[in-house]
Coordinates of C-alpha atoms in Angstrom, one line a residue:
Chain A
X1 CA -9.5 15.7 -58.7
X2 CA -10.3 12.8 -60.9
X3 CA -8.7 9.5 -59.9
X4 CA -8.6 5.7 -60.9
X5 CA -7.2 3.4 -58.0
X6 CA -6.2 -0.3 -59.0
X7 CA -5.5 -2.9 -56.5
X8 CA -3.4 -5.1 -56.0
X9 CA -0.6 -3.3 -57.6
X10 CA 1.0 -6.8 -58.2
X11 CA 0.4 -10.4 -57.7
X12 CA 1.9 -13.8 -58.4
X13 CA -0.3 -16.8 -59.0
X14 CA 0.2 -20.4 -60.3
X15 CA -1.4 -21.6 -63.5
X16 CA -5.0 -22.6 -63.0
X17 CA -5.6 -20.1 -60.3
X18 CA -8.3 -17.5 -60.7
X19 CA -7.4 -13.9 -60.1
X20 CA -9.7 -10.8 -59.4
X21 CA -8.5 -7.3 -60.1
X22 CA -10.0 -4.2 -58.6
X23 CA -10.7 -0.8 -60.0
X24 CA -12.3 2.1 -58.2
X25 CA -12.7 5.5 -59.8
X26 CA -13.9 9.1 -59.1
X27 CA -14.2 10.8 -62.4
X28 CA -16.3 13.8 -63.1
X29 CA -18.9 13.3 -66.0
X30 CA -18.1 9.6 -65.9
X31 CA -19.0 7.8 -69.1
X32 CA -17.4 4.3 -69.3
X33 CA -14.8 2.0 -67.6
X34 CA -12.2 0.1 -69.8
X35 CA -9.9 -2.6 -69.2
X36 CA -6.7 -3.0 -71.0
X37 CA -3.8 -5.6 -71.1
X38 CA -0.4 -4.3 -71.5
X39 CA 2.7 -6.7 -72.2
X40 CA 5.8 -5.2 -73.8
X41 CA 4.2 -2.9 -76.0
X42 CA 1.1 -0.6 -76.0
X43 CA -2.2 -1.7 -74.3
X44 CA -4.6 -3.9 -75.9
X45 CA -8.3 -3.6 -75.5
X46 CA -10.2 -6.0 -73.3
X47 CA -13.7 -4.5 -72.1
X48 CA -15.5 -1.3 -72.2
X49 CA -18.2 -1.2 -69.5
X50 CA -21.0 1.4 -69.5
X51 CA -23.8 -0.2 -67.7
X52 CA -23.9 -1.4 -64.1
X53 CA -24.4 -4.9 -63.3
X54 CA -24.0 -6.4 -66.7
X55 CA -21.2 -8.8 -66.9
X56 CA -18.9 -8.9 -70.0
X57 CA -17.1 -12.1 -70.9
X58 CA -14.5 -13.0 -73.3
X59 CA -13.0 -16.6 -72.7
X60 CA -11.5 -16.8 -69.5
X61 CA -12.0 -13.0 -68.9
X62 CA -14.8 -11.3 -67.5
X63 CA -15.7 -7.9 -66.1
X64 CA -18.4 -6.1 -64.4
X65 CA -19.0 -2.4 -63.4
X66 CA -20.8 -1.0 -60.2
X67 CA -21.7 2.7 -61.0
X68 CA -23.3 3.0 -57.6
X69 CA -20.1 1.9 -55.7
X70 CA -17.8 3.3 -58.3
X71 CA -15.9 0.3 -58.8
X72 CA -15.2 -2.6 -61.5
X73 CA -13.6 -6.0 -61.4
X74 CA -11.7 -8.0 -63.8
X75 CA -11.8 -11.9 -63.3
X76 CA -9.4 -14.3 -65.0
X77 CA -10.2 -17.9 -64.5
X78 CA -7.9 -20.8 -65.1
X79 CA -4.9 -18.5 -65.5
X80 CA -2.1 -19.5 -68.0
X81 CA 1.3 -18.0 -68.3
X82 CA 0.3 -16.1 -71.3
X83 CA -2.0 -14.1 -68.9
X84 CA 1.3 -12.6 -67.4
X85 CA 1.0 -8.7 -68.0
X86 CA 0.1 -5.5 -66.6
X87 CA -3.7 -4.9 -66.6
X88 CA -4.8 -1.4 -66.7
X89 CA -8.1 0.0 -65.8
X90 CA -9.2 3.5 -67.2
X91 CA -12.2 5.6 -67.0
X92 CA -13.5 8.0 -69.5
X93 CA -15.2 11.1 -69.3
X94 CA -17.8 12.8 -71.5
X95 CA -15.0 14.1 -73.5
X96 CA -13.7 10.6 -74.1
X97 CA -10.4 11.3 -72.2
X98 CA -8.9 8.3 -70.5
X99 CA -7.8 8.4 -67.0
X100 CA -5.6 5.4 -66.1
X101 CA -4.9 3.6 -63.0
X102 CA -1.4 2.7 -62.1
X103 CA -2.0 -1.1 -63.2
X104 CA -1.8 -4.6 -61.6
X105 CA 1.2 -6.5 -62.5
X106 CA 0.0 -10.1 -62.9
X107 CA 2.8 -12.8 -62.9
X108 CA 1.4 -16.6 -63.6
X109 CA 4.0 -19.0 -62.7
X110 CA 4.0 -22.7 -64.5
Chain B
X1 CA -11.2 -4.7 -84.9
X2 CA -10.0 -1.2 -85.1
X3 CA -6.2 -0.9 -85.9
X4 CA -3.9 2.0 -85.0
X5 CA -0.5 2.1 -86.6
X6 CA 2.4 4.1 -85.0
X7 CA 5.6 4.8 -86.6
X8 CA 8.6 4.7 -85.8
X9 CA 8.5 2.0 -83.0
X10 CA 12.1 3.0 -81.8
X11 CA 14.1 6.1 -82.2
X12 CA 17.7 6.9 -81.0
X13 CA 19.0 10.3 -81.5
X14 CA 21.3 13.0 -80.3
X15 CA 20.1 15.8 -78.0
X16 CA 18.9 18.9 -79.8
X17 CA 17.3 16.8 -82.6
X18 CA 13.5 17.1 -83.5
X19 CA 11.7 13.8 -83.7
X20 CA 8.3 13.1 -85.4
X21 CA 6.0 10.4 -84.5
X22 CA 3.1 9.4 -86.7
X23 CA -0.2 7.8 -85.5
X24 CA -2.5 6.4 -88.2
X25 CA -6.0 4.9 -87.8
X26 CA -5.9 2.3 -90.6
X27 CA -9.5 1.1 -90.9
X28 CA -11.5 3.7 -89.5
X29 CA -11.8 7.6 -89.2
X30 CA -11.0 9.4 -86.1
X31 CA -11.8 13.0 -85.5
X32 CA -9.9 12.8 -82.1
X33 CA -6.7 11.0 -81.2
X34 CA -4.9 11.1 -77.9
X35 CA -1.2 11.1 -77.2
X36 CA 0.3 9.5 -74.0
X37 CA 3.6 9.2 -72.4
X38 CA 4.6 6.2 -70.2
X39 CA 7.8 6.0 -68.0
X40 CA 9.2 2.7 -66.8
X41 CA 6.9 0.9 -64.3
X42 CA 4.4 3.6 -64.6
X43 CA 1.0 4.0 -66.1
X44 CA 0.0 5.9 -69.1
X45 CA 0.0 9.8 -68.8
X46 CA -2.3 11.8 -71.2
X47 CA -0.4 14.5 -72.9
X48 CA -2.8 15.9 -75.2
X49 CA -5.9 15.4 -77.2
X50 CA -5.4 15.9 -81.1
X51 CA -8.5 17.3 -82.9
X52 CA -8.7 16.9 -86.6
X53 CA -8.7 20.4 -88.2
X54 CA -8.2 22.3 -85.1
X55 CA -5.7 22.9 -82.4
X56 CA -4.6 20.3 -80.0
X57 CA -5.7 20.5 -76.3
X58 CA -2.9 20.0 -74.0
X59 CA -2.9 18.7 -70.4
X60 CA -1.5 20.7 -67.4
X61 CA 2.2 20.8 -67.3
X62 CA 2.8 19.7 -71.2
X63 CA 4.5 22.3 -73.1
X64 CA 2.7 22.8 -76.3
X65 CA 5.8 24.5 -77.9
X66 CA 7.8 21.3 -77.0
X67 CA 5.5 18.9 -78.2
X68 CA 3.7 19.8 -81.5
X69 CA 0.6 18.0 -82.6
X70 CA -0.8 18.2 -85.9
X71 CA -4.0 16.4 -87.0
X72 CA -4.3 17.1 -90.8
X73 CA -6.6 14.3 -91.7
X74 CA -9.0 12.1 -90.3
X75 CA -6.7 9.2 -90.2
X76 CA -3.3 10.8 -89.2
X77 CA -2.1 12.7 -86.2
X78 CA 1.8 13.5 -85.7
X79 CA 3.6 14.3 -82.5
X80 CA 6.9 16.3 -83.0
X81 CA 9.2 16.3 -79.9
X82 CA 11.2 19.5 -80.8
X83 CA 14.7 19.9 -79.5
X84 CA 14.7 16.7 -77.7
X85 CA 16.8 16.3 -74.5
X86 CA 17.5 13.2 -72.5
X87 CA 14.7 13.9 -70.1
X88 CA 12.3 13.5 -73.0
X89 CA 13.4 9.7 -73.4
X90 CA 10.2 7.9 -72.9
X91 CA 7.5 5.6 -74.4
X92 CA 5.1 7.6 -76.4
X93 CA 1.7 6.0 -77.4
X94 CA -1.0 7.4 -79.5
X95 CA -4.8 6.1 -79.4
X96 CA -7.7 6.8 -81.6
X97 CA -11.4 5.7 -81.5
X98 CA -14.0 5.5 -84.0
X99 CA -15.8 9.0 -84.6
X100 CA -19.2 7.7 -83.3
X101 CA -19.6 8.2 -79.5
X102 CA -18.7 5.7 -76.8
X103 CA -16.3 3.6 -78.8
X104 CA -13.1 2.3 -77.0
X105 CA -9.8 3.7 -77.8
X106 CA -7.4 1.5 -79.4
X107 CA -3.6 2.1 -79.1
X108 CA -0.7 2.1 -81.4
X109 CA 2.1 0.0 -80.7
X110 CA 4.0 2.9 -79.1
X111 CA 7.3 4.7 -80.0
X112 CA 10.2 4.1 -77.7
X113 CA 12.3 7.4 -77.8
X114 CA 15.8 7.6 -76.5
X115 CA 17.7 10.8 -76.5
X116 CA 21.5 10.5 -76.1

Protein backbone atom coordinates (compact mmCIF):
# COMPACT_ATOMS: atom_id res chain seq x y z
CA UNK A 1 0.00 0.00 0.00
CA UNK A 2 1.32 3.43 -0.96
CA UNK A 3 2.10 5.76 1.91
CA UNK A 4 3.72 9.10 2.68
CA UNK A 5 4.88 9.77 6.23
CA UNK A 6 5.85 13.16 7.56
CA UNK A 7 7.67 14.03 10.74
CA UNK A 8 7.42 15.69 13.10
CA UNK A 9 3.65 16.16 13.18
CA UNK A 10 4.09 19.54 14.79
CA UNK A 11 6.74 21.83 16.15
CA UNK A 12 7.07 25.22 17.75
CA UNK A 13 10.10 27.40 17.10
CA UNK A 14 11.19 30.97 17.75
CA UNK A 15 11.62 33.52 15.02
CA UNK A 16 15.06 33.19 13.47
CA UNK A 17 15.36 29.46 14.09
CA UNK A 18 15.92 26.93 11.32
CA UNK A 19 13.46 24.05 10.88
CA UNK A 20 13.85 20.80 9.01
CA UNK A 21 10.78 18.84 7.98
CA UNK A 22 10.98 15.21 6.95
CA UNK A 23 9.01 13.19 4.43
CA UNK A 24 9.42 9.51 3.59
CA UNK A 25 7.45 7.76 0.90
CA UNK A 26 6.59 4.41 -0.57
CA UNK A 27 4.69 4.92 -3.81
CA UNK A 28 4.35 2.50 -6.68
CA UNK A 29 5.54 4.01 -9.97
CA UNK A 30 6.85 7.07 -8.16
CA UNK A 31 7.33 10.11 -10.35
CA UNK A 32 7.88 13.20 -8.19
CA UNK A 33 7.76 14.61 -4.67
CA UNK A 34 6.00 17.87 -3.95
CA UNK A 35 5.91 20.24 -1.01
CA UNK A 36 2.97 22.52 -0.30
CA UNK A 37 2.23 25.14 2.34
CA UNK A 38 -1.30 25.29 3.71
CA UNK A 39 -2.56 28.15 5.81
CA UNK A 40 -6.27 28.81 6.09
CA UNK A 41 -7.26 27.85 2.58
CA UNK A 42 -6.00 25.37 0.02
CA UNK A 43 -2.34 24.38 -0.34
CA UNK A 44 0.08 26.61 -2.21
CA UNK A 45 2.85 25.02 -4.24
CA UNK A 46 6.42 25.25 -2.96
CA UNK A 47 8.61 22.69 -4.72
CA UNK A 48 8.50 19.75 -7.06
CA UNK A 49 11.42 17.34 -6.94
CA UNK A 50 12.08 14.63 -9.48
CA UNK A 51 15.84 14.09 -9.36
CA UNK A 52 17.90 12.86 -6.45
CA UNK A 53 20.46 15.10 -4.81
CA UNK A 54 19.55 18.35 -6.52
CA UNK A 55 18.60 21.03 -4.04
CA UNK A 56 15.85 23.43 -4.94
CA UNK A 57 15.80 26.84 -3.27
CA UNK A 58 13.31 29.63 -3.01
CA UNK A 59 14.33 32.40 -0.66
CA UNK A 60 14.66 30.94 2.83
CA UNK A 61 13.14 27.62 1.79
CA UNK A 62 15.02 24.74 0.27
CA UNK A 63 14.31 21.09 -0.40
CA UNK A 64 16.09 17.99 -1.58
CA UNK A 65 15.09 14.47 -2.60
CA UNK A 66 16.85 11.16 -1.98
CA UNK A 67 15.32 8.56 -4.29
CA UNK A 68 17.53 5.79 -2.99
CA UNK A 69 16.44 6.22 0.62
CA UNK A 70 12.93 7.39 -0.39
CA UNK A 71 12.81 10.60 1.55
CA UNK A 72 12.84 14.35 1.19
CA UNK A 73 13.49 17.24 3.54
CA UNK A 74 12.24 20.80 3.54
CA UNK A 75 14.37 23.41 5.28
CA UNK A 76 13.26 26.83 6.39
CA UNK A 77 16.00 29.16 7.60
CA UNK A 78 15.61 32.36 9.60
CA UNK A 79 11.98 31.55 10.28
CA UNK A 80 9.39 34.30 10.49
CA UNK A 81 5.90 34.28 12.00
CA UNK A 82 4.52 34.22 8.46
CA UNK A 83 6.04 30.78 8.02
CA UNK A 84 3.51 29.39 10.49
CA UNK A 85 1.43 26.89 8.52
CA UNK A 86 0.92 23.23 7.81
CA UNK A 87 3.52 21.92 5.39
CA UNK A 88 2.33 19.05 3.24
CA UNK A 89 4.46 16.55 1.42
CA UNK A 90 2.95 14.61 -1.47
CA UNK A 91 4.22 11.98 -3.87
CA UNK A 92 2.89 11.48 -7.36
CA UNK A 93 2.72 8.30 -9.34
CA UNK A 94 2.93 7.92 -13.11
CA UNK A 95 -0.75 8.86 -13.40
CA UNK A 96 -0.16 12.16 -11.64
CA UNK A 97 -2.19 11.23 -8.57
CA UNK A 98 -1.00 12.90 -5.37
CA UNK A 99 -0.67 10.91 -2.16
CA UNK A 100 -0.39 13.30 0.75
CA UNK A 101 1.30 12.90 4.09
CA UNK A 102 -0.48 14.00 7.25
CA UNK A 103 1.39 17.30 7.28
CA UNK A 104 3.66 19.06 9.76
CA UNK A 105 2.18 21.95 11.70
CA UNK A 106 4.83 24.63 12.18
CA UNK A 107 4.28 27.43 14.67
CA UNK A 108 6.79 30.27 14.71
CA UNK A 109 6.59 32.43 17.82
CA UNK A 110 7.83 36.03 17.96
CA UNK B 1 2.09 30.86 -12.32
CA UNK B 2 -0.86 28.60 -12.83
CA UNK B 3 -4.13 29.77 -11.35
CA UNK B 4 -7.00 27.55 -10.36
CA UNK B 5 -10.29 29.13 -9.37
CA UNK B 6 -12.88 27.35 -7.27
CA UNK B 7 -16.40 28.53 -6.64
CA UNK B 8 -18.21 28.93 -4.32
CA UNK B 9 -15.81 29.33 -1.40
CA UNK B 10 -18.48 28.66 1.24
CA UNK B 11 -21.84 26.93 1.11
CA UNK B 12 -24.38 26.42 3.88
CA UNK B 13 -27.50 24.51 2.96
CA UNK B 14 -30.18 22.20 4.27
CA UNK B 15 -29.96 18.44 4.32
CA UNK B 16 -31.20 16.90 1.08
CA UNK B 17 -29.96 19.71 -1.12
CA UNK B 18 -27.62 19.11 -4.03
CA UNK B 19 -24.60 21.38 -4.23
CA UNK B 20 -22.43 22.07 -7.27
CA UNK B 21 -18.82 23.19 -6.95
CA UNK B 22 -16.89 24.54 -9.93
CA UNK B 23 -13.17 24.29 -10.58
CA UNK B 24 -11.61 26.33 -13.36
CA UNK B 25 -8.09 26.55 -14.66
CA UNK B 26 -7.76 30.23 -15.56
CA UNK B 27 -4.60 30.45 -17.59
CA UNK B 28 -3.92 26.94 -18.80
CA UNK B 29 -5.65 23.85 -20.14
CA UNK B 30 -6.02 20.82 -17.94
CA UNK B 31 -7.09 17.46 -19.33
CA UNK B 32 -7.05 16.12 -15.79
CA UNK B 33 -8.29 17.69 -12.59
CA UNK B 34 -8.47 16.16 -9.14
CA UNK B 35 -10.99 16.49 -6.34
CA UNK B 36 -9.97 16.19 -2.70
CA UNK B 37 -11.73 16.26 0.60
CA UNK B 38 -10.19 17.48 3.82
CA UNK B 39 -11.57 17.05 7.33
CA UNK B 40 -10.40 19.32 10.16
CA UNK B 41 -6.84 18.64 11.30
CA UNK B 42 -6.43 15.99 8.62
CA UNK B 43 -4.63 15.85 5.32
CA UNK B 44 -6.15 15.88 1.86
CA UNK B 45 -7.80 12.70 0.66
CA UNK B 46 -8.17 12.16 -3.06
CA UNK B 47 -11.78 11.51 -4.01
CA UNK B 48 -11.62 11.25 -7.78
CA UNK B 49 -9.74 12.06 -10.92
CA UNK B 50 -11.69 14.12 -13.41
CA UNK B 51 -10.87 13.46 -17.05
CA UNK B 52 -11.92 15.83 -19.81
CA UNK B 53 -14.35 14.17 -22.17
CA UNK B 54 -14.61 10.90 -20.27
CA UNK B 55 -15.85 9.43 -17.01
CA UNK B 56 -14.20 10.31 -13.76
CA UNK B 57 -12.15 7.75 -11.88
CA UNK B 58 -13.20 7.40 -8.25
CA UNK B 59 -11.06 6.28 -5.34
CA UNK B 60 -12.09 3.28 -3.33
CA UNK B 61 -14.89 4.07 -0.93
CA UNK B 62 -16.11 7.18 -2.75
CA UNK B 63 -19.68 6.86 -4.03
CA UNK B 64 -19.82 7.95 -7.64
CA UNK B 65 -23.59 8.45 -7.51
CA UNK B 66 -23.17 10.69 -4.50
CA UNK B 67 -20.36 12.79 -5.89
CA UNK B 68 -21.04 13.49 -9.55
CA UNK B 69 -18.13 14.82 -11.55
CA UNK B 70 -18.34 16.44 -14.94
CA UNK B 71 -15.32 17.65 -16.92
CA UNK B 72 -16.90 19.13 -20.00
CA UNK B 73 -14.03 21.33 -21.15
CA UNK B 74 -10.28 21.68 -20.76
CA UNK B 75 -10.75 24.45 -18.21
CA UNK B 76 -13.76 23.39 -16.15
CA UNK B 77 -14.61 20.50 -13.87
CA UNK B 78 -17.63 20.39 -11.58
CA UNK B 79 -18.35 18.31 -8.48
CA UNK B 80 -21.97 17.92 -7.47
CA UNK B 81 -22.72 16.58 -4.00
CA UNK B 82 -26.15 15.05 -4.43
CA UNK B 83 -28.70 14.94 -1.63
CA UNK B 84 -26.14 16.23 0.82
CA UNK B 85 -26.30 15.23 4.49
CA UNK B 86 -24.47 16.59 7.53
CA UNK B 87 -21.76 13.93 7.22
CA UNK B 88 -20.89 15.39 3.81
CA UNK B 89 -19.84 18.63 5.50
CA UNK B 90 -16.18 19.11 4.74
CA UNK B 91 -13.61 21.18 2.87
CA UNK B 92 -13.55 20.24 -0.81
CA UNK B 93 -10.55 21.22 -2.91
CA UNK B 94 -9.79 20.78 -6.58
CA UNK B 95 -6.45 20.80 -8.30
CA UNK B 96 -5.23 20.92 -11.85
CA UNK B 97 -1.94 20.82 -13.68
CA UNK B 98 -0.91 21.79 -17.15
CA UNK B 99 -1.51 19.11 -19.75
CA UNK B 100 2.21 18.52 -20.26
CA UNK B 101 3.69 15.72 -18.21
CA UNK B 102 5.34 16.29 -14.89
CA UNK B 103 3.83 19.62 -14.06
CA UNK B 104 2.91 20.37 -10.43
CA UNK B 105 -0.70 20.42 -9.38
CA UNK B 106 -2.06 23.78 -8.34
CA UNK B 107 -5.01 24.03 -6.02
CA UNK B 108 -8.13 26.10 -5.96
CA UNK B 109 -8.97 27.96 -2.76
CA UNK B 110 -11.36 25.24 -1.69
CA UNK B 111 -15.06 25.14 -0.84
CA UNK B 112 -16.22 24.83 2.72
CA UNK B 113 -19.49 22.90 2.68
CA UNK B 114 -21.74 22.93 5.72
CA UNK B 115 -24.92 20.86 5.66
CA UNK B 116 -27.45 21.66 8.36
